[in-house]
Coordinates of C-alpha atoms (C1' of nucleotides) in Angstrom, one line a residue:
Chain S
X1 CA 0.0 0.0 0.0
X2 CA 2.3 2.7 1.3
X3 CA 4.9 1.8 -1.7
X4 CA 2.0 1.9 -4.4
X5 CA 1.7 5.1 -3.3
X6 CA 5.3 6.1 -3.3
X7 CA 5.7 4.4 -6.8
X8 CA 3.0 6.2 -8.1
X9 CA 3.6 9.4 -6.5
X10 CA 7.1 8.7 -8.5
X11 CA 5.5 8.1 -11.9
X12 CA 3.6 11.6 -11.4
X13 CA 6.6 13.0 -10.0
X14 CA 9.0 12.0 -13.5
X15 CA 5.8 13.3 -15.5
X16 CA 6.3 16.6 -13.7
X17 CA 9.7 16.2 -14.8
X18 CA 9.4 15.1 -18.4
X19 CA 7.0 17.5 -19.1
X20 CA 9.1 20.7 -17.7
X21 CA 12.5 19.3 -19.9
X22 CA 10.5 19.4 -22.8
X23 CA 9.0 22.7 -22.6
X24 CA 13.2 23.7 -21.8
X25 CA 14.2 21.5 -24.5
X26 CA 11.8 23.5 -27.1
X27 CA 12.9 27.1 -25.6
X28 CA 16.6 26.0 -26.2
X29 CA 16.4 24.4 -29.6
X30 CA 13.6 25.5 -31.7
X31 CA 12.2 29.2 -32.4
X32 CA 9.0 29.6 -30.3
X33 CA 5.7 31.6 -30.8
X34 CA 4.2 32.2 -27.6
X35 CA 0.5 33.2 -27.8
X36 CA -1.7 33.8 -24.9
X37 CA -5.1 32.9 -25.3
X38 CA -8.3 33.6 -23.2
X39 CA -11.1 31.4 -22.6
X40 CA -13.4 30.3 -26.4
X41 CA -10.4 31.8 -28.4
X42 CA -9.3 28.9 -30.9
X43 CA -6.3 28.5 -31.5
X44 CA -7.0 26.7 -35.0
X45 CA -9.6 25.9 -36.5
X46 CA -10.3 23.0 -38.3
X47 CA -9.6 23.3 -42.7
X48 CA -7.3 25.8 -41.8
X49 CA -3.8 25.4 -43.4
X50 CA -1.1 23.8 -41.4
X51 CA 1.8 25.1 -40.5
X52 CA 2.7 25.4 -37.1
X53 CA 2.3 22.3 -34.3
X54 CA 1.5 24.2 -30.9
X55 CA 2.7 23.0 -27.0
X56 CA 0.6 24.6 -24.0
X57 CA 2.6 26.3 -22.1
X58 CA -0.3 26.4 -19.3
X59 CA -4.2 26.6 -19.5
X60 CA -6.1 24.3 -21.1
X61 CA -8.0 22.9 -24.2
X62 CA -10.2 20.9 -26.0
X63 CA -10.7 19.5 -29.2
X64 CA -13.4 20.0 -31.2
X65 CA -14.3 17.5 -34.5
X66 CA -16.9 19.1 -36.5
X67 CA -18.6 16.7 -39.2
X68 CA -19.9 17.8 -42.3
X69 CA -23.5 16.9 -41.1
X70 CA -23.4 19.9 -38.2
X71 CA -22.4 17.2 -35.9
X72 CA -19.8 18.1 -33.1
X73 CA -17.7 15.9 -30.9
X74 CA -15.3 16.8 -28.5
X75 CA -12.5 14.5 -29.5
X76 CA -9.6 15.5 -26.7
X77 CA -8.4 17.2 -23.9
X78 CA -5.0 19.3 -23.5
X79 CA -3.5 20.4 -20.6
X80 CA 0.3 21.8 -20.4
X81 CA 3.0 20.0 -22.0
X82 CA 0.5 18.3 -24.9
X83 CA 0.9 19.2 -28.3
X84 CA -2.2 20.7 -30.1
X85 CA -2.6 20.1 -34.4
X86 CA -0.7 16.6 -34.4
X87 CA -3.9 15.7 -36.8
X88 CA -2.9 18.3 -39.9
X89 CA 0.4 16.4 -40.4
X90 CA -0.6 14.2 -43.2
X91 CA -3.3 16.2 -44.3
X92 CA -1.9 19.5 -44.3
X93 CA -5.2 20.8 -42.9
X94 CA -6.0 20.9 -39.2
X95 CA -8.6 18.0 -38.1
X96 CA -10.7 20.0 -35.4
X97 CA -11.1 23.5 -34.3
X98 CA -8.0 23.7 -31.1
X99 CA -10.6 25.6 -28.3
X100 CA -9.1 27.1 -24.9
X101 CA -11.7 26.7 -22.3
X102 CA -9.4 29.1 -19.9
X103 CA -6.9 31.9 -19.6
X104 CA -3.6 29.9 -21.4
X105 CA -0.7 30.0 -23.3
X106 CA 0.5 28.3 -26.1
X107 CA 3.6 27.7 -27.9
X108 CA 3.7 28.0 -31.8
X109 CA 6.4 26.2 -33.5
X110 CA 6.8 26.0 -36.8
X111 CA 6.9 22.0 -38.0
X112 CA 9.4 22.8 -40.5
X113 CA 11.5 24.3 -38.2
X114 CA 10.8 21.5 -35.8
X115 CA 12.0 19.0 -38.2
X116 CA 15.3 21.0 -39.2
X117 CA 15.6 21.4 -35.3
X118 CA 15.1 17.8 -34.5
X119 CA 18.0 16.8 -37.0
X120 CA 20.1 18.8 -34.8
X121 CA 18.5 18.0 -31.3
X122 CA 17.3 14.0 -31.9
X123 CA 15.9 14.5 -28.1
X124 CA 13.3 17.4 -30.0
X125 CA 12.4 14.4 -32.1
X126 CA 11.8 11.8 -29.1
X127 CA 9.8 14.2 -27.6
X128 CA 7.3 14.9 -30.9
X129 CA 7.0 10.9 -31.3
X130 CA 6.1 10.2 -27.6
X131 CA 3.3 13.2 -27.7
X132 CA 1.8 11.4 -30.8
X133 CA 2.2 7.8 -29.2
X134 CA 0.8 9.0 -25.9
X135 CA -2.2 10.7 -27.8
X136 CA -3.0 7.9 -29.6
X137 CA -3.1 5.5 -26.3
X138 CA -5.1 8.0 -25.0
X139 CA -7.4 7.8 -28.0
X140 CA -7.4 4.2 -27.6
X141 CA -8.1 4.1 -23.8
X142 CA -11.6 7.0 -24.7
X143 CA -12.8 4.3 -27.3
X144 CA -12.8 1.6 -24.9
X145 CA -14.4 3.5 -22.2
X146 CA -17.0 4.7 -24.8
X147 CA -17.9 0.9 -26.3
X148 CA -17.5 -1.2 -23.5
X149 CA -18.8 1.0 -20.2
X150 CA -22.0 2.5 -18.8
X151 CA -23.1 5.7 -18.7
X152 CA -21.9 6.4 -15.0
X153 CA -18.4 4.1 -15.3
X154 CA -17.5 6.3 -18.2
X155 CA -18.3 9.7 -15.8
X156 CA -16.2 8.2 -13.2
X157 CA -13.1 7.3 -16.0
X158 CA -13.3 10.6 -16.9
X159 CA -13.1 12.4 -13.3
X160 CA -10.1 10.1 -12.8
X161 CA -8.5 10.4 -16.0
X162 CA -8.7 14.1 -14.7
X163 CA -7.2 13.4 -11.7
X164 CA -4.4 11.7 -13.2
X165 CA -3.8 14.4 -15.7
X166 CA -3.8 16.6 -12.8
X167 CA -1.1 14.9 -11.0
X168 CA 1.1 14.3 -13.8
X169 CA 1.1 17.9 -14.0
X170 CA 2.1 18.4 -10.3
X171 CA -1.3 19.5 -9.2
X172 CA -3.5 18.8 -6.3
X173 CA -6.0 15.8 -7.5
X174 CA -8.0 16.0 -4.5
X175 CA -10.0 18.5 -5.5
X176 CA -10.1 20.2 -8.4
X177 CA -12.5 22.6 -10.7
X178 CA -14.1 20.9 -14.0
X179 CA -13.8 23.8 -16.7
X180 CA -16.2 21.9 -18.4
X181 CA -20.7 21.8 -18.9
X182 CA -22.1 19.2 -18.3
X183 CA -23.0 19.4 -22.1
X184 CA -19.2 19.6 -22.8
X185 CA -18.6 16.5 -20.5
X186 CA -21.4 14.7 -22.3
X187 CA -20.7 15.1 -25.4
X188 CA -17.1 14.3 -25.0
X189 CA -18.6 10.9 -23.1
X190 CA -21.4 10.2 -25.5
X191 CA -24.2 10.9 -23.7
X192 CA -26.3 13.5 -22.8
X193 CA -25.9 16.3 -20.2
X194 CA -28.5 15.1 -17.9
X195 CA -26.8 11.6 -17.7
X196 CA -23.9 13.1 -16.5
X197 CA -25.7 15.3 -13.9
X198 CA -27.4 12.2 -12.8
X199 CA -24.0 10.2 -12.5
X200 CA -22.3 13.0 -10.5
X201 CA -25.4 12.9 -8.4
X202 CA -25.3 9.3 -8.1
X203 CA -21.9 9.6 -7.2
X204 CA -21.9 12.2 -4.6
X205 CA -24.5 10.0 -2.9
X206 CA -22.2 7.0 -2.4
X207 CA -19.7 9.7 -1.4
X208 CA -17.7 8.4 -4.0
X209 CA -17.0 12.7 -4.9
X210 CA -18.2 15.1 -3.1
X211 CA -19.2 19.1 -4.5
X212 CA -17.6 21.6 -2.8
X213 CA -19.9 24.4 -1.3
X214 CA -19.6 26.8 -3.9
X215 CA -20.7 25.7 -7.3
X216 CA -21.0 22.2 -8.4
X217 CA -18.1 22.3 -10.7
X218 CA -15.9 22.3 -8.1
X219 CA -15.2 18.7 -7.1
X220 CA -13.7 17.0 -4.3
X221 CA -12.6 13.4 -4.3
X222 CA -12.1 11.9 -1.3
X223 CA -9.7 9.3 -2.2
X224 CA -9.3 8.0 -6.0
X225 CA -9.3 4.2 -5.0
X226 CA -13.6 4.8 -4.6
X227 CA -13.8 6.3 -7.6
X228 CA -12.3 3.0 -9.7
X229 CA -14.6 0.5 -7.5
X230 CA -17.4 2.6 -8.6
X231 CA -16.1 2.0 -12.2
X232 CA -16.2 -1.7 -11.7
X233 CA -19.5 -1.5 -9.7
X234 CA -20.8 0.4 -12.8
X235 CA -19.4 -2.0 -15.2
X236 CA -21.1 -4.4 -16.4
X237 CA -19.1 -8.2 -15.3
X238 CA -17.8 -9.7 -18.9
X239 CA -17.5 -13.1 -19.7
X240 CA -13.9 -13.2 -20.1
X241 CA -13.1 -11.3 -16.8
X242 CA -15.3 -14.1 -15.1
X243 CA -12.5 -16.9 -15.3
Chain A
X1 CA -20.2 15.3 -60.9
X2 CA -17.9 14.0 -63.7
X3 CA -15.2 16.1 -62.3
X4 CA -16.2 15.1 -58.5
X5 CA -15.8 11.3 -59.6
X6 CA -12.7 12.0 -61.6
X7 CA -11.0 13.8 -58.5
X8 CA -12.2 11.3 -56.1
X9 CA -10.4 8.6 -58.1
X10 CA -7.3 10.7 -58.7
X11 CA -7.4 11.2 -54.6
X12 CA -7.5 7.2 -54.6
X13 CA -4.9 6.8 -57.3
X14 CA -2.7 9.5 -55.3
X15 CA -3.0 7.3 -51.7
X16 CA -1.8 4.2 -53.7
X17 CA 1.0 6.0 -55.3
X18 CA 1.6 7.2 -51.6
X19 CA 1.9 3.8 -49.8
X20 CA 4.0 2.3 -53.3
X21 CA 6.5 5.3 -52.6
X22 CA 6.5 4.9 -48.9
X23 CA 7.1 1.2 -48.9
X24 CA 9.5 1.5 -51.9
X25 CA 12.1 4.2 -49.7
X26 CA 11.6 1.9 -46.3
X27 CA 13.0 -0.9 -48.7
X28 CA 15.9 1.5 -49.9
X29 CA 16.8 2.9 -46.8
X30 CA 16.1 1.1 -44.0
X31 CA 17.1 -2.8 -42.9
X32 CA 13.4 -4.4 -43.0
X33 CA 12.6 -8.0 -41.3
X34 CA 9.9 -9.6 -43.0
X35 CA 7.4 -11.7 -41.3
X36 CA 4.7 -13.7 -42.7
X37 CA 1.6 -13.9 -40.9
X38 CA -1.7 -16.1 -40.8
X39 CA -5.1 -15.5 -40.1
X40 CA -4.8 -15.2 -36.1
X41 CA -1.3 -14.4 -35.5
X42 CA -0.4 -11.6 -33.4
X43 CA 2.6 -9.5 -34.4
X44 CA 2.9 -8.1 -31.1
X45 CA 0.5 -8.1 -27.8
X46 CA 0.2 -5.4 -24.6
X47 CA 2.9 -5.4 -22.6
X48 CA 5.6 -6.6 -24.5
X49 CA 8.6 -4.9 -24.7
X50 CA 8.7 -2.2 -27.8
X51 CA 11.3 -2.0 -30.0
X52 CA 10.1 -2.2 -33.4
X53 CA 7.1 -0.5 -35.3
X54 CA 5.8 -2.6 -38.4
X55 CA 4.8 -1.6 -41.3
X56 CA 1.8 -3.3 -43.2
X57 CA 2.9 -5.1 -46.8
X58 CA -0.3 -7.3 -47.0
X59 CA -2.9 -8.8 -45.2
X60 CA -5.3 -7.3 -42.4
X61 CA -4.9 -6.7 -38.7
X62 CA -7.1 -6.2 -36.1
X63 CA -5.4 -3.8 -32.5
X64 CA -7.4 -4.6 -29.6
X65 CA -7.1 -3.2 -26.7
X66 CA -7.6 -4.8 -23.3
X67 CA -8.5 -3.6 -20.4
X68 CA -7.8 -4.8 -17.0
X69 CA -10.9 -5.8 -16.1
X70 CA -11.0 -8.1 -19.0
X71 CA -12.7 -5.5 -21.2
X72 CA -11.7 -5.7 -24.7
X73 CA -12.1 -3.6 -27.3
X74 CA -11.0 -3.6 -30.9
X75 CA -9.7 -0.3 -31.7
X76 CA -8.2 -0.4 -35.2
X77 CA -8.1 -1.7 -38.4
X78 CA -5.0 -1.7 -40.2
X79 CA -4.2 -2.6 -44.1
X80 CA -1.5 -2.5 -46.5
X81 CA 0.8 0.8 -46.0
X82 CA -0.2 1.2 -42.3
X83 CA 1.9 1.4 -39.4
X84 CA 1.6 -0.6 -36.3
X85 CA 2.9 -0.3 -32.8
X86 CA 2.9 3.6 -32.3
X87 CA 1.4 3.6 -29.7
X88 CA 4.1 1.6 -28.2
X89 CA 6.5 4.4 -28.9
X90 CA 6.0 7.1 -25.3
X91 CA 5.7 4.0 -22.8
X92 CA 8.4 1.5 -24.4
X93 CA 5.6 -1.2 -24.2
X94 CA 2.8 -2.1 -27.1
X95 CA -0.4 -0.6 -26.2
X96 CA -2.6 -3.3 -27.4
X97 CA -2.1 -7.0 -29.2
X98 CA -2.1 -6.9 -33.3
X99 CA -4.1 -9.5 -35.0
X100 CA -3.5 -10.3 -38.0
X101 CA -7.4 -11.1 -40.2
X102 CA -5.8 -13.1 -43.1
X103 CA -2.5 -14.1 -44.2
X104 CA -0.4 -11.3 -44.9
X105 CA 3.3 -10.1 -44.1
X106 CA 4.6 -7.3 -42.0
X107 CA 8.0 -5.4 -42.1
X108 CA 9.7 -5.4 -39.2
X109 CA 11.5 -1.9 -38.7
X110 CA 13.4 -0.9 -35.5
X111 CA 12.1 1.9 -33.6
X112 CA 16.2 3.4 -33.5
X113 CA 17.4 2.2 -36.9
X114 CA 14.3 4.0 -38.0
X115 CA 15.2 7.2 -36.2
X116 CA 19.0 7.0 -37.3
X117 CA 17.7 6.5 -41.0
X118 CA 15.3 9.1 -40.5
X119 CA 18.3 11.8 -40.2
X120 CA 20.1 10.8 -43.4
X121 CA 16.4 10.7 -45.4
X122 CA 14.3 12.8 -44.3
X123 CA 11.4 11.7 -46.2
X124 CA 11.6 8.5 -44.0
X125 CA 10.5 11.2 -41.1
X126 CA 7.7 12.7 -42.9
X127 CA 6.4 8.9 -44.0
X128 CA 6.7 8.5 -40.7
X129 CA 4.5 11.3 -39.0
X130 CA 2.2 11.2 -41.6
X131 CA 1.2 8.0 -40.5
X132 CA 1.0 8.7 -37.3
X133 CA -1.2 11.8 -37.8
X134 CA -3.0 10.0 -40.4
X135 CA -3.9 7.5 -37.3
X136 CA -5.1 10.4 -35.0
X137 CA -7.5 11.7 -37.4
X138 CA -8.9 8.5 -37.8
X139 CA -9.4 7.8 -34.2
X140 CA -10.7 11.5 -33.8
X141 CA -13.2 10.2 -37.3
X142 CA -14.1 6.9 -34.9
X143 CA -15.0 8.9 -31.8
X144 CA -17.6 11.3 -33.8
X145 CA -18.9 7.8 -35.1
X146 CA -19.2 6.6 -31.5
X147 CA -20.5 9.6 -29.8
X148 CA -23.2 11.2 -33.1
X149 CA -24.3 8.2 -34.7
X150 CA -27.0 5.5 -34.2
X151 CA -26.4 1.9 -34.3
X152 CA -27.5 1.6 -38.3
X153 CA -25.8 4.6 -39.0
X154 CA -22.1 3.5 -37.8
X155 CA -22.5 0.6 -39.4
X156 CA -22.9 1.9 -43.0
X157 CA -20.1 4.7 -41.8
X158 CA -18.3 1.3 -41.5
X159 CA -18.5 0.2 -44.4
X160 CA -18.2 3.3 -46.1
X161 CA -14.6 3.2 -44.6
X162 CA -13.7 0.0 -45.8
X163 CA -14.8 0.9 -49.0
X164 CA -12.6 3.8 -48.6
X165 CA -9.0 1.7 -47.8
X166 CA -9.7 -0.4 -50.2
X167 CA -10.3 2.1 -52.5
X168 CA -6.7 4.3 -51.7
X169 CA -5.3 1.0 -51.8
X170 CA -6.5 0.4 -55.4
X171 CA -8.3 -2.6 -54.5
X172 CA -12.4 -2.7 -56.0
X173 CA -14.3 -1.5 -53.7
X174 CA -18.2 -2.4 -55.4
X175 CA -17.9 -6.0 -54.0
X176 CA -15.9 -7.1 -51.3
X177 CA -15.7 -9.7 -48.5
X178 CA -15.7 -8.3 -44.5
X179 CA -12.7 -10.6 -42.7
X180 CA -14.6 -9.6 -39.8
X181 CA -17.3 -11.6 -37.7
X182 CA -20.5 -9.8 -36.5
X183 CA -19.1 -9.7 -33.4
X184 CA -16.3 -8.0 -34.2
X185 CA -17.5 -5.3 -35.8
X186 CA -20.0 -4.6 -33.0
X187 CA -16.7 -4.8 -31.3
X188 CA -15.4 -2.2 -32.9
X189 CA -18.9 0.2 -33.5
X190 CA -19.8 0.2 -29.9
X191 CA -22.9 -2.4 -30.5
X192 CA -23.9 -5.9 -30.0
X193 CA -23.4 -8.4 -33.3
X194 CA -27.2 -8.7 -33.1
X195 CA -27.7 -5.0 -33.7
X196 CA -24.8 -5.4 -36.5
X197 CA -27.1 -8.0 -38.3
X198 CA -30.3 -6.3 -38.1
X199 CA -28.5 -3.6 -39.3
X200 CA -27.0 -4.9 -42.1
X201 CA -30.1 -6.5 -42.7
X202 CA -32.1 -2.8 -43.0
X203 CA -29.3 -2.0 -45.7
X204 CA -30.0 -5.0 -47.9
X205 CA -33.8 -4.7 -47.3
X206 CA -33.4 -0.8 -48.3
X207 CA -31.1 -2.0 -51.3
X208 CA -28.0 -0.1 -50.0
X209 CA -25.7 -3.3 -50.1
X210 CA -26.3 -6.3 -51.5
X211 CA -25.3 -10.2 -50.5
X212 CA -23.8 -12.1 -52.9
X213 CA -24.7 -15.4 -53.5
X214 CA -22.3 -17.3 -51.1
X215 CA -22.1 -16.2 -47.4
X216 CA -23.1 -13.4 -45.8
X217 CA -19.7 -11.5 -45.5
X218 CA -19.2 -10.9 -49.3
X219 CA -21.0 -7.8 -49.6
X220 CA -22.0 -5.4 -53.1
X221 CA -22.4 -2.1 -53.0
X222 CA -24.1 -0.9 -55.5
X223 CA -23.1 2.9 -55.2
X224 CA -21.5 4.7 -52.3
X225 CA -23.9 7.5 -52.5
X226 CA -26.5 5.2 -51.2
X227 CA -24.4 4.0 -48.2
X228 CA -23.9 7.8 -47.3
X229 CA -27.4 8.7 -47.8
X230 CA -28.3 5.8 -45.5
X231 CA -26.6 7.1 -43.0
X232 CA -28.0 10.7 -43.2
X233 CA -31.4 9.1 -43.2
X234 CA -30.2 7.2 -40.4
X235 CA -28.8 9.9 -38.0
X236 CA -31.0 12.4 -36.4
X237 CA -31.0 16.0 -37.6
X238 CA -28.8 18.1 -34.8
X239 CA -29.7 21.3 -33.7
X240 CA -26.3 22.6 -35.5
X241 CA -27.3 21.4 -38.9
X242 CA -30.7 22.6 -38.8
X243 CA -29.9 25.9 -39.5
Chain G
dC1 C1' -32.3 42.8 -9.3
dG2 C1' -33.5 40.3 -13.4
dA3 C1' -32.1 37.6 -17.2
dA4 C1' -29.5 34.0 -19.1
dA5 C1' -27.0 30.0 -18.6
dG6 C1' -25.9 26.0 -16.1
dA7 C1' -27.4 22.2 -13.3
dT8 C1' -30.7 18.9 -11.2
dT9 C1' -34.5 15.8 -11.1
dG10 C1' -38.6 13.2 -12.6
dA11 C1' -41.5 10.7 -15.9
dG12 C1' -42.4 8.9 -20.2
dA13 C1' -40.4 7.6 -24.8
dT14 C1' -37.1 5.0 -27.4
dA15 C1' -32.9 2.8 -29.1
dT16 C1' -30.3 -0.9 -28.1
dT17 C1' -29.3 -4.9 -25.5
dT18 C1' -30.5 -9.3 -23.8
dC19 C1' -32.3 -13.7 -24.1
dA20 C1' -33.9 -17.2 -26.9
dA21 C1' -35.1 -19.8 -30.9
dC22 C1' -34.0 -21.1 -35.4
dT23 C1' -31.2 -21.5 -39.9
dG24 C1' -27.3 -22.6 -42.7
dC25 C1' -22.8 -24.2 -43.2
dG26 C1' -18.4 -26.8 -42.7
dG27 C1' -15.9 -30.1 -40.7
dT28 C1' -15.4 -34.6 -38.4
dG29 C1' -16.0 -39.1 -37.1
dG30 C1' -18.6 -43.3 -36.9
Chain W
dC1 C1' -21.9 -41.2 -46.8
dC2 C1' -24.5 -39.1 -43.5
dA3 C1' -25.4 -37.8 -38.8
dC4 C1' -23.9 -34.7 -35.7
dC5 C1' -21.7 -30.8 -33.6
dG6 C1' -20.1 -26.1 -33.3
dC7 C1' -19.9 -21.6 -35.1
dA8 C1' -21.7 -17.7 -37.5
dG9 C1' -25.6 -15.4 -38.6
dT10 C1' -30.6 -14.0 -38.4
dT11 C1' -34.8 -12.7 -36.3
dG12 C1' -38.3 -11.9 -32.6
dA13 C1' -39.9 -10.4 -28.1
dA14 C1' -39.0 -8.7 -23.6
dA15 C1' -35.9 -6.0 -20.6
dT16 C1' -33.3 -2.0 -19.8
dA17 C1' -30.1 1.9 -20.2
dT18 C1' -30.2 6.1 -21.9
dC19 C1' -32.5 10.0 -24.1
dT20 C1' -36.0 13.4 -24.4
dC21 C1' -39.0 16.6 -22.6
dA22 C1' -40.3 19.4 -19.0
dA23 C1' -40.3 21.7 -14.5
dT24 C1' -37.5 23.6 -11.1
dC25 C1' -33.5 25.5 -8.9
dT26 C1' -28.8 27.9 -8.7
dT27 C1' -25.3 30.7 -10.1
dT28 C1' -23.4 34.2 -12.8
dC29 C1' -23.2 38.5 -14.6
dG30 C1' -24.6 42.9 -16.8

DNA sequence: CGAAAGATTGAGATATTTCAACTGCGGTGG
DNA sequence: CCACCGCAGTTGAAATATCTCAATCTTTCG
């Protein structure tokens, strides 16, 4: 128990670390563009040309994947370190519109100049390959949650997926403000707002989170262990996990 | 129209040029294991150690991801020109097993022989992230499937796709034969085979596919446009698009 | 303070799953 | 050779998770 902890603690703590070498790394080796944006500036938008890949520097984002049928999907969530317009690579066009949803900053690099850069600095390159690899695990991990779990397990992933971001980033998990609706949260859950209103209430009454007094975005989590058993309670038992 | 048709197929004739190109300078500039695969295989499964990525020369694989609780979920589909084991790259370990669907052969390229090559050719870099980009934007395309689309819709969405790599791969793409079961493209869609079925069922009873003769897994599609029509008809009208 | 936006909650509607029966097909062994 | 078995697929009917619609409440903000 008490070394789970300390190993995980660890894991956070060499995020916190990874994270602050890169954004060094880039301010060393590449030419930056820092841009500060306020909360519903985009940062891209989606058909636009590409040409620059962008790193938060802080605040926070989301991705937003608009089909030609007026359908919208929130397809990801950035906080600092993550790279923002990985998807206009191949295409030359960004894939989704790059939204802050708070006071941020970002880091515009040019991807030519990366690419010269990275010849130079192979670490640069390391770096650009593991923020692609780790988005498309992450990618992975959202379409399993979203096939294979209940409304209320995938509400619960998501506070702890959260969390974890959180503390990979050095910050308190324990409690913490959504900068999301509870529309944003849905969509990027599939399902509606009111599910997920009715899964945070359903939550709060096991005591599995608890809302702080002011506001009920503004969410405490008493310890993170509840919130995975509420996961499996929520899950469904498969066949496979039953031998 | 003509000229919509006659770009479309220039589009598809481009993507095959692509992947002929792209496999054609991994042959020249890179040291390539080959490995021949049959229909069950895996080329690599969760956990395992990475150390080289693989690059699709023919055949069909399958990347499932599983989850601790015994969850799985299929969260890929790869074919000739793809890359596999990116997500492998930021944690050192493969994120998921890779099936192969049929026999087919896979080039084994290591991970730092790639990256050393990558200096002296840079086009090997480019191939490189444009594959992995390429991959984002189609999980980002899979999530707005997941999230916006009913159960009949995501199913001719589905096939609409496979139509689609087979088409950049030069392949026909009127008639064709799914190496998939039911079940695991309810896997993959997020639905139970018994919705897949009915589904496909609606499609041929609407005359948007067609089974051929022998077994229901060769399929004939009489025109695309149907498919995507079908799906339109299929998904609700959102607020966004009504206006 | 009042209006607008966000959030909660209930009740009925509905899409999808679940459970079950049945079909067709391919292999295998008596 | 044919009976039999298992697997894949189809289809129906009942069960259920989630959505939709609507009322109410809270918070934010001009």
């Amino acid at each position: 128990m008490t070394t789970e902890a300390t190993s995980v603690t660890q894991g956070h703590r060499s995020a916190v670390r990874r994270i602050a070498d890169m954004l060094q790394l880039l301010q060393d080796s590449v030419p930056i563009q820092r841009r500060v944006v306020r909360a519903g500036d985009t940062v891209y938008q989606v058909g636009q040309q590409f040409g620059c890949l962008y790193v938060v520097s802080s605040g926070f984002f989301k991705m937003v994947n608009l089909s030609g049928e007026g359908r919208e999907q929130v397809v990801g969530l950035h906080f600092k370190g993550d790279w923002l317009g990985l998807d206009g690579i191949a295409t030359a066009q960004y894939g989704c519109d790059a939204v802050a949803m708070d006071t941020g900053e970002v880091w515009a690099i040019r991807y030519d100049e990366l690419l010269q850069a990275a010849i130079r600095t192979p670490a640069l390159l390391t770096a650009l390959h593991e923020a692609m690899s780790r988005e498309l695990t992450r990618d992975h991990d959202s379409m399993l949650s979203l096939c294979t779990l209940p409304a209320d397990a995938r509400v619960a992933g998501f506070l702890r997926y959260w969390a974890d971001a959180l503390a990979q980033r050095g910050l308190r998990t324990d409690q913490f403000t959504l900068r999301m609706t509870r529309a944003e949260i849905g969509n990027y859950l599939g399902m509606t707002l009111e599910s997920v209103s009715r899964a945070l209430s359903r939550m709060a009454r096991g005591d599995v989170i608890r809302f702080t007094e002011k506001g009920r975005r503004d969410i405490h989590i008493p310890q993170v262990e509840a919130l995975t058993s509420f996961m499996r309670s929520a899950a469904p038992m498969s066949a496979a996990a039953l031998h």
